[in-house]
Coordinates of C-alpha atoms in Angstrom, one line a residue:
M1 CA 151.5 -5.9 91.5
D2 CA 154.3 -3.5 90.6
D3 CA 152.7 0.0 90.4
T4 CA 155.7 1.3 88.4
A5 CA 155.0 -1.3 85.7
L6 CA 151.2 -0.9 85.3
T7 CA 149.8 1.3 82.6
A8 CA 146.3 2.4 81.9
S9 CA 144.6 -0.5 80.0
M10 CA 141.7 -2.8 80.0
V11 CA 141.7 -6.6 79.8
A12 CA 138.7 -8.8 79.2
D13 CA 138.8 -12.2 80.9
N14 CA 135.6 -14.3 80.2
P15 CA 136.2 -17.9 81.1
G16 CA 132.6 -18.8 80.1
R17 CA 130.3 -21.1 81.9
G18 CA 130.2 -24.7 83.1
P19 CA 132.9 -27.2 84.3
D20 CA 135.6 -25.9 82.0
A21 CA 135.2 -22.4 83.3
L22 CA 135.4 -23.6 86.9
A23 CA 138.5 -25.6 86.1
R24 CA 140.2 -22.6 84.5
L25 CA 139.3 -20.3 87.4
R26 CA 140.6 -22.9 89.9
A27 CA 143.9 -23.1 87.9
A28 CA 144.2 -19.4 87.8
T29 CA 143.6 -19.0 91.6
V30 CA 145.2 -22.1 93.0
D31 CA 147.8 -20.1 95.0
I32 CA 145.2 -17.5 96.1
C33 CA 142.1 -19.3 97.3
E34 CA 139.9 -22.4 96.9
V35 CA 136.9 -21.9 94.7
I36 CA 133.7 -23.7 95.9
P37 CA 130.7 -23.5 93.5
R38 CA 127.3 -23.3 95.2
T39 CA 125.4 -24.2 92.0
A40 CA 125.6 -27.2 89.7
E41 CA 128.8 -27.0 87.8
D42 CA 126.9 -26.7 84.5
D43 CA 125.5 -23.4 85.9
F44 CA 128.8 -22.1 87.1
H45 CA 129.6 -18.6 85.7
V46 CA 132.3 -15.9 86.2
T47 CA 132.9 -12.9 83.9
T48 CA 135.5 -10.3 84.8
M49 CA 136.8 -7.1 83.3
T50 CA 140.0 -5.6 84.6
W51 CA 141.4 -2.1 84.3
M52 CA 144.9 -1.2 85.3
T53 CA 146.4 2.1 86.3
R54 CA 149.8 2.9 87.7
N55 CA 148.6 2.5 91.3
A56 CA 145.6 0.1 91.3
L57 CA 143.7 -2.6 89.6
L58 CA 139.9 -2.3 89.1
I59 CA 138.1 -5.6 88.7
D60 CA 134.5 -5.8 87.6
T61 CA 133.0 -9.3 88.3
L62 CA 129.7 -11.0 87.6
S63 CA 129.4 -14.5 89.1
S64 CA 127.0 -17.2 90.1
D65 CA 126.8 -18.3 93.7
Q66 CA 130.1 -19.5 95.0
D67 CA 132.6 -19.3 97.9
Y68 CA 136.2 -18.3 98.0
D69 CA 138.2 -19.9 100.9
R70 CA 141.6 -18.2 101.5
T71 CA 143.3 -20.5 104.1
P72 CA 146.5 -19.8 106.1
A73 CA 148.3 -22.0 103.5
H74 CA 147.2 -19.7 100.7
V75 CA 148.4 -16.7 102.7
A76 CA 151.8 -18.3 103.4
R77 CA 152.4 -18.6 99.7
G78 CA 152.7 -14.8 99.5
V79 CA 151.1 -14.5 96.1
M80 CA 148.7 -11.7 97.3
D81 CA 149.0 -9.5 100.3
H82 CA 147.1 -6.5 98.9
F83 CA 144.1 -4.6 100.3
Q84 CA 140.8 -4.7 98.4
I85 CA 138.1 -2.0 98.4
T86 CA 135.0 -3.8 97.2
L87 CA 131.7 -2.3 96.0
C88 CA 128.6 -4.5 95.9
I89 CA 126.4 -3.6 92.9
A90 CA 124.0 -6.6 92.9
G91 CA 123.5 -9.7 95.0
E92 CA 125.2 -10.2 98.4
M93 CA 128.8 -10.7 99.5
L94 CA 129.3 -12.3 102.9
F95 CA 132.9 -11.8 104.1
S96 CA 134.6 -13.2 107.3
S97 CA 138.1 -13.0 108.6
G98 CA 138.7 -14.4 112.1
R99 CA 136.0 -12.8 114.3
R100 CA 135.3 -10.1 111.9
E101 CA 132.3 -10.5 109.6
V102 CA 130.5 -8.2 107.2
T103 CA 127.7 -8.5 104.7
L104 CA 127.7 -6.3 101.6
R105 CA 124.5 -5.5 99.8
P106 CA 124.0 -3.2 96.8
G107 CA 125.7 0.2 97.4
D108 CA 127.9 -1.1 100.4
I109 CA 131.7 -0.9 100.3
A110 CA 134.1 -2.9 102.4
L111 CA 137.9 -2.9 103.0
I112 CA 139.4 -6.3 102.9
D113 CA 143.0 -7.3 103.9
M114 CA 144.1 -10.2 101.7
A115 CA 147.1 -10.8 103.9
Q116 CA 144.8 -12.5 106.4
P117 CA 142.9 -15.8 106.0
N118 CA 139.3 -15.2 105.0
R119 CA 136.2 -16.6 103.4
T120 CA 133.9 -14.9 100.9
A121 CA 130.4 -16.2 100.0
L122 CA 128.6 -14.7 96.9
R123 CA 124.9 -15.1 96.8
A124 CA 122.4 -13.7 94.3
G125 CA 119.4 -16.1 94.6
G126 CA 119.9 -17.7 91.2
G127 CA 121.0 -14.5 89.5
R128 CA 124.4 -12.9 89.4
T129 CA 126.4 -11.2 92.1
H130 CA 128.0 -8.0 90.7
L131 CA 131.1 -6.6 92.4
M132 CA 133.6 -3.9 91.6
T133 CA 136.9 -4.1 93.4
I134 CA 139.9 -1.8 93.6
V135 CA 143.1 -3.7 94.5
L136 CA 145.8 -1.7 96.2
Q137 CA 149.3 -2.5 97.2
R138 CA 149.9 -2.9 101.0
A139 CA 152.7 -0.3 100.7
M140 CA 150.1 2.2 99.5
L141 CA 147.3 1.7 102.0
A142 CA 149.0 0.4 105.2
P143 CA 150.8 3.7 105.9
R144 CA 147.4 5.5 105.8
L145 CA 146.0 3.3 108.6
A146 CA 146.6 3.7 112.3
H147 CA 146.2 0.0 112.8
P148 CA 146.6 -1.8 109.4
D149 CA 146.2 -5.3 110.8
A150 CA 142.8 -4.5 112.3
A151 CA 141.3 -2.8 109.3
T152 CA 139.8 -5.7 107.4
A153 CA 136.0 -6.0 107.1
T154 CA 135.5 -2.3 107.6
L155 CA 132.1 -1.5 106.1
L156 CA 130.8 1.7 104.6
P157 CA 127.1 1.2 104.2
S158 CA 125.3 2.4 101.2
D159 CA 123.7 5.3 103.0
H160 CA 127.1 6.6 104.2
P161 CA 127.9 9.9 102.3
H162 CA 131.4 8.6 101.4
A163 CA 130.0 5.3 100.1
R164 CA 127.8 7.1 97.7
L165 CA 130.7 9.4 96.6
L166 CA 133.1 6.5 96.1
A167 CA 130.5 4.3 94.2
R168 CA 130.2 7.0 91.6
H169 CA 133.9 6.8 90.8
Y170 CA 134.3 3.0 90.4
A171 CA 132.9 2.7 86.8
A172 CA 134.5 6.0 85.8
L173 CA 138.0 4.8 86.7
G174 CA 138.1 2.7 83.5
S175 CA 136.8 5.5 81.3
P176 CA 138.9 7.5 78.8
F177 CA 138.1 10.7 80.8
E178 CA 139.9 9.3 83.8
T179 CA 142.9 7.8 82.1
D180 CA 143.5 10.3 79.3
S181 CA 142.0 13.6 80.2
G182 CA 144.1 16.3 81.8
T183 CA 141.4 16.7 84.4
G184 CA 141.0 12.9 85.0
N185 CA 144.2 11.7 86.5
A186 CA 143.0 8.2 87.7
E187 CA 146.0 7.9 89.9
A188 CA 145.0 10.9 92.0
T189 CA 141.4 9.6 92.2
V190 CA 142.7 6.3 93.5
E191 CA 144.8 8.1 96.1
A192 CA 141.7 10.1 97.2
I193 CA 139.6 6.9 97.5
A194 CA 142.3 5.3 99.5
D195 CA 142.3 8.3 101.9
L196 CA 138.6 8.2 102.4
V197 CA 138.5 4.4 103.0
A198 CA 141.5 4.6 105.4
A199 CA 139.8 7.3 107.4
A200 CA 136.7 5.1 107.8
A201 CA 138.9 2.2 108.8
G202 CA 140.9 4.3 111.3
G203 CA 143.3 6.4 109.5
T204 CA 146.4 8.1 110.7
A205 CA 146.2 11.7 112.1
E206 CA 147.6 13.0 108.8
I207 CA 144.9 11.1 106.8
V208 CA 142.1 12.4 109.0
A209 CA 143.5 15.9 108.7
G210 CA 143.6 15.7 104.9
L211 CA 140.1 14.3 104.5
D212 CA 138.6 17.5 103.2
R213 CA 141.3 17.6 100.4
A214 CA 140.4 14.0 99.3
E215 CA 136.7 14.8 99.3
R216 CA 137.3 18.0 97.2
H217 CA 139.2 16.0 94.7
L218 CA 136.6 13.3 94.3
Y219 CA 133.7 15.8 94.1
L220 CA 135.6 18.0 91.6
T221 CA 136.6 15.1 89.4
M222 CA 133.0 13.9 89.4
I223 CA 131.6 17.3 88.5
K224 CA 134.1 17.8 85.7
R225 CA 133.3 14.4 84.3
H226 CA 129.6 15.3 84.3
I227 CA 130.3 18.7 82.6
A228 CA 132.4 16.9 79.9
N229 CA 129.5 14.6 79.2
N230 CA 126.9 17.4 79.0
L231 CA 128.6 20.2 77.1
E232 CA 125.9 20.2 74.4
T233 CA 123.0 20.4 76.9
D234 CA 121.5 23.0 79.1
A235 CA 122.0 20.9 82.3
L236 CA 125.1 22.8 83.5
T237 CA 123.6 25.6 85.5
S238 CA 124.5 25.9 89.1
E239 CA 120.9 24.8 90.0
E240 CA 121.1 21.7 88.0
L241 CA 124.6 20.7 89.2
C242 CA 123.7 21.3 92.9
R243 CA 120.6 19.2 92.5
H244 CA 122.4 16.4 90.7
F245 CA 125.3 16.2 93.2
H246 CA 123.3 17.1 96.3
I247 CA 125.7 19.9 97.2
S248 CA 125.1 23.6 98.1
R249 CA 125.7 26.4 95.7
A250 CA 128.5 27.7 98.0
T251 CA 130.2 24.3 97.8
L252 CA 129.9 24.2 94.0
Y253 CA 131.4 27.6 93.6
R254 CA 134.2 26.8 96.1
L255 CA 135.1 23.6 94.2
L256 CA 135.4 25.5 90.9
E257 CA 136.9 28.7 92.3
A258 CA 140.4 27.7 91.1
E259 CA 139.1 27.1 87.6
G260 CA 137.8 30.7 87.3
G261 CA 134.3 29.8 88.4
L262 CA 131.5 27.6 87.0
A263 CA 130.6 29.7 84.0
H264 CA 134.2 30.3 83.0
Y265 CA 135.1 26.6 83.3
V266 CA 132.0 25.4 81.3
Q267 CA 132.8 27.9 78.5
E268 CA 136.4 26.8 78.4
Q269 CA 135.4 23.2 78.0
R270 CA 132.9 24.0 75.3
L271 CA 135.5 25.9 73.4
N272 CA 137.9 23.0 73.8
L273 CA 135.2 20.7 72.3
A274 CA 134.7 23.2 69.4
F275 CA 138.5 23.1 68.8
Q276 CA 138.4 19.3 68.5
R277 CA 135.5 19.4 66.1
L278 CA 137.0 22.1 63.9
I279 CA 140.1 20.1 63.1
S280 CA 138.1 17.0 62.4
P281 CA 137.4 16.4 58.7
S282 CA 133.9 15.0 59.6
A283 CA 132.9 18.4 60.8
Q284 CA 134.2 20.5 57.8
D285 CA 130.7 21.0 56.4
V286 CA 129.2 22.1 59.7
R287 CA 128.4 25.8 59.7
L288 CA 129.8 27.9 62.5
I289 CA 126.3 29.0 63.6
E290 CA 125.4 25.3 63.9
L291 CA 128.5 24.5 66.0
A292 CA 127.9 27.6 68.1
V293 CA 124.3 26.6 68.8
D294 CA 125.3 23.0 69.6
I295 CA 127.7 24.1 72.3
R296 CA 125.2 26.6 73.7
F297 CA 126.6 29.9 72.5
S298 CA 123.9 32.6 71.8
S299 CA 125.3 33.5 68.4
D300 CA 128.1 32.7 66.0
S301 CA 129.7 36.1 66.6
T302 CA 129.7 35.5 70.4
F303 CA 131.3 32.1 69.7
I304 CA 134.0 33.6 67.3
R305 CA 135.0 36.3 69.8
A306 CA 135.3 33.8 72.7
F307 CA 137.2 31.4 70.5
R308 CA 139.7 34.1 69.3
R309 CA 140.3 35.2 72.9
K310 CA 141.1 31.6 74.0
F311 CA 143.1 30.3 71.1
G312 CA 144.4 33.5 69.3
L313 CA 142.7 32.7 66.0
T314 CA 139.2 32.4 64.6
P315 CA 137.4 29.1 64.0
G316 CA 137.7 29.7 60.3
E317 CA 141.5 30.2 60.5
L318 CA 141.7 27.0 62.6
R319 CA 139.9 25.1 59.9
E320 CA 142.3 26.4 57.2
L321 CA 145.2 25.4 59.4
A322 CA 143.8 21.9 59.8
D323 CA 143.1 21.6 56.1
T324 CA 146.6 22.6 55.2
W325 CA 148.0 20.1 57.7
L326 CA 145.8 17.3 56.2
R327 CA 146.9 18.1 52.6
E328 CA 150.6 18.2 53.5
T329 CA 150.8 15.2 55.8
G330 CA 147.8 13.1 54.8
A331 CA 146.8 12.9 58.5
V332 CA 144.4 14.7 60.8
P333 CA 146.4 16.8 63.2
A334 CA 146.2 15.9 66.9
V335 CA 144.8 18.6 69.2
D336 CA 148.1 18.8 71.1
T337 CA 150.1 19.3 67.8
V338 CA 147.9 22.2 66.7
L339 CA 148.0 23.8 70.2
H340 CA 151.8 23.5 70.2
Q341 CA 152.0 25.2 66.7
L342 CA 149.7 28.0 67.9
A343 CA 151.8 28.5 71.0
R344 CA 155.0 28.7 68.9
R345 CA 153.3 31.1 66.5
R346 CA 152.3 33.5 69.4
A347 CA 155.7 33.3 70.9
S348 CA 157.4 34.3 67.6
Q349 CA 155.1 37.3 67.1
P350 CA 156.5 40.7 68.2
Q351 CA 155.1 42.0 71.4

């Protein structure tokens, strides 16, 4: 996996069920491991979804009972020498490598070194085992570990605070918020996850010393994601956020201090949402008072004043600008395009 070549994307890979699906999976993994079904071949099933960022792969897998045997011969082929950080969502995963063994149940997370022979057994009692795995290059994770060759099968049980924190980020890594948002930066989130897992597995002194920074990034990203998903609700008070994330008010305020505080950050994001809606043709008939109420402003006048302070023009003026752009170009302007125009306009005005 070349982390300079990967771009944020998602690939669906559903080989289906039955003997044909088993044959295709075996063909795809012939140099990585041996696939051993533990059901009748007609009941065999594997479904995967794969997201790629610049520094990781995230693989979401549903599967029937089966084993994966990675022998010394597979390792010698050199096709995969990565580390994997696996979260168990449903079923059980039994992993062994040499004398090290670990069993993952829902909520548990384990670090696995694919450069060593190992065996994995997936069991769900007739249902489906559901796993999410972050695949990292050895060159990324090994320098974080004090003893890289002894880190495999490190377990973070579901009740470990870091396991709960990491689990909340897995599904989000494939979301548009993570890959596209200026606050998302999936790469930084992967780096922070790597730091926390390395610390649990025996990280270097530098990693241990920087653990607070990694925790802050993951908590802040999680809180910002929650805020982005709830801008039209009343669930963004400090009391609600502290309850939802099981953190103290002092921690919440400290996390958002660099953003100008909780109230300021929430209002800024609500104004950004209003900006997006105002340049959308589908919202042209929405009255300003309705928009203001939707994003939790007390009145349209309060909304207009806050909007003008942030963007340098009123919501009505922005609508006119977007209408003009649409008439002249036949296309809806992108948010960045409009913001760039407004910045140029302000720069050209006499001081």
